[in-house]
Amino acid sequence: MSNYEDLREREHEYIRIGDILERFKRIDEEYKHEPWTLEQIFSNLNMLSSKE
């Protein structure tokens, strides 16, 4: 998956579920599998959406 700016340019495209899962998996590994707060979950979902 590409970075935030690339996603904003592709605002009319769909994001595959697999791409979303890969993003969450990478972030989860980065934070050593600690429980996520709702704020962390929502901020990651917002980054994936094409419109704020």
Backbone as JSON, one array per atom type, in Angstrom:
{
  "sequence": "MSNYEDLREREHEYIRIGDILERFKRIDEEYKHEPWTLEQIFSNLNMLSSKE",
  "N": [[0.85, -1.17, 0.0], [0.42, 2.29, -0.63], [1.62, 5.58, 0.39], [-0.01, 8.22, 2.35], [-0.49, 10.55, 0.72], [-0.55, 9.47, -1.85], [-2.85, 7.92, -1.63], [-4.81, 9.88, -1.35], [-4.82, 10.99, -3.89], [-6.03, 8.99, -5.26], [-8.81, 8.99, -4.84], [-11.22, 8.01, -5.85], [-11.04, 5.33, -5.99], [-11.3, 1.95, -4.77], [-10.35, 0.48, -1.64], [-8.68, -2.42, -0.97], [-9.63, -5.04, 1.27], [-7.57, -6.69, 2.12], [-5.36, -4.97, 1.92], [-5.95, -3.15, 3.94], [-5.85, -4.84, 6.16], [-3.15, -5.6, 6.06], [-1.91, -3.14, 6.62], [-2.78, -2.66, 9.28], [-1.62, -4.88, 10.48], [1.16, -4.38, 10.15], [1.41, -2.05, 11.7], [0.6, -3.01, 14.18], [2.66, -4.82, 14.73], [4.77, -3.03, 14.89], [4.17, -1.67, 17.25], [4.54, -3.64, 19.06], [2.45, -5.47, 19.58], [0.76, -4.42, 21.52], [-2.31, -3.55, 23.22], [-4.69, -1.68, 21.33], [-5.82, 1.71, 21.36], [-9.05, 3.3, 21.02], [-8.71, 5.72, 19.72], [-6.31, 5.32, 18.25], [-7.16, 3.33, 16.46], [-9.25, 4.66, 15.06], [-7.79, 6.8, 13.95], [-6.12, 5.48, 12.16], [-7.99, 4.36, 10.41], [-9.11, 6.71, 9.39], [-6.92, 7.68, 7.94], [-6.88, 5.91, 5.86], [-9.18, 6.49, 4.49], [-10.54, 8.33, 1.73], [-11.56, 10.84, 1.92], [-11.79, 13.51, 4.26]],
  "CA": [[0.0, 0.0, 0.0], [1.21, 3.51, -0.75], [1.48, 6.52, 1.5], [-1.24, 9.01, 2.46], [-0.67, 11.42, -0.43], [-0.96, 8.63, -2.98], [-4.25, 7.53, -1.42], [-5.67, 11.04, -1.6], [-4.93, 11.15, -5.34], [-6.85, 7.88, -5.78], [-10.0, 9.07, -4.01], [-12.37, 7.3, -6.42], [-10.74, 3.9, -6.02], [-11.61, 1.18, -3.57], [-9.21, -0.09, -0.94], [-8.93, -3.84, -0.7], [-9.59, -5.45, 2.67], [-6.22, -7.21, 2.37], [-4.47, -3.83, 2.15], [-6.25, -2.63, 5.27], [-5.32, -5.79, 7.14], [-1.68, -5.5, 6.06], [-1.54, -1.91, 7.32], [-2.97, -2.88, 10.71], [-0.64, -5.88, 10.92], [2.46, -3.69, 10.27], [1.37, -1.13, 12.84], [0.54, -3.83, 15.38], [4.02, -5.33, 14.98], [5.59, -1.88, 15.27], [3.87, -1.35, 18.64], [4.79, -4.85, 19.85], [1.18, -6.14, 19.86], [0.07, -3.83, 22.67], [-3.7, -3.22, 22.88], [-4.89, -0.39, 20.66], [-6.9, 2.58, 21.86], [-9.99, 3.68, 19.96], [-8.11, 6.82, 18.98], [-5.38, 4.75, 17.29], [-7.94, 2.64, 15.43], [-9.92, 5.65, 14.22], [-6.82, 7.58, 13.17], [-5.68, 4.65, 11.04], [-9.08, 4.27, 9.45], [-9.2, 8.0, 8.73], [-5.85, 7.8, 6.98], [-7.22, 5.08, 4.71], [-10.31, 7.04, 3.73], [-10.11, 9.3, 0.72], [-12.07, 12.17, 2.28], [-11.75, 13.74, 5.69]],
  "C": [[0.89, 1.23, 0.0], [0.93, 4.46, 0.41], [0.21, 7.37, 1.38], [-1.5, 9.87, 1.23], [-1.12, 10.64, -1.66], [-2.42, 8.23, -2.86], [-5.19, 8.68, -1.71], [-5.84, 11.27, -3.1], [-5.84, 10.09, -5.95], [-8.19, 7.84, -5.07], [-11.21, 8.32, -4.57], [-12.13, 5.81, -6.53], [-11.16, 3.24, -4.71], [-10.32, 0.68, -2.95], [-9.56, -1.53, -0.6], [-8.8, -4.13, 0.8], [-8.2, -5.96, 3.03], [-5.22, -6.1, 2.64], [-4.68, -3.22, 3.53], [-5.67, -3.55, 6.35], [-3.8, -5.74, 7.21], [-1.21, -4.26, 6.8], [-1.66, -2.11, 8.83], [-1.96, -3.88, 11.25], [0.74, -5.23, 11.11], [2.49, -2.78, 11.49], [1.36, -1.91, 14.15], [1.92, -4.39, 15.73], [4.94, -4.21, 15.46], [5.39, -1.52, 16.75], [3.89, -2.59, 19.54], [3.51, -5.5, 20.38], [0.49, -5.65, 21.14], [-1.38, -3.54, 22.26], [-3.8, -1.82, 22.28], [-5.98, 0.4, 21.37], [-7.85, 2.86, 20.69], [-9.43, 4.8, 19.1], [-7.13, 6.31, 17.91], [-6.12, 4.06, 16.15], [-8.58, 3.65, 14.5], [-8.93, 6.46, 13.39], [-6.29, 6.77, 11.99], [-6.76, 4.48, 10.0], [-9.25, 5.58, 8.7], [-8.12, 8.18, 7.67], [-6.16, 7.0, 5.71], [-8.35, 5.67, 3.89], [-9.81, 8.13, 2.8], [-10.58, 10.71, 1.04], [-12.07, 12.3, 3.77], [-13.12, 14.13, 6.19]]
}
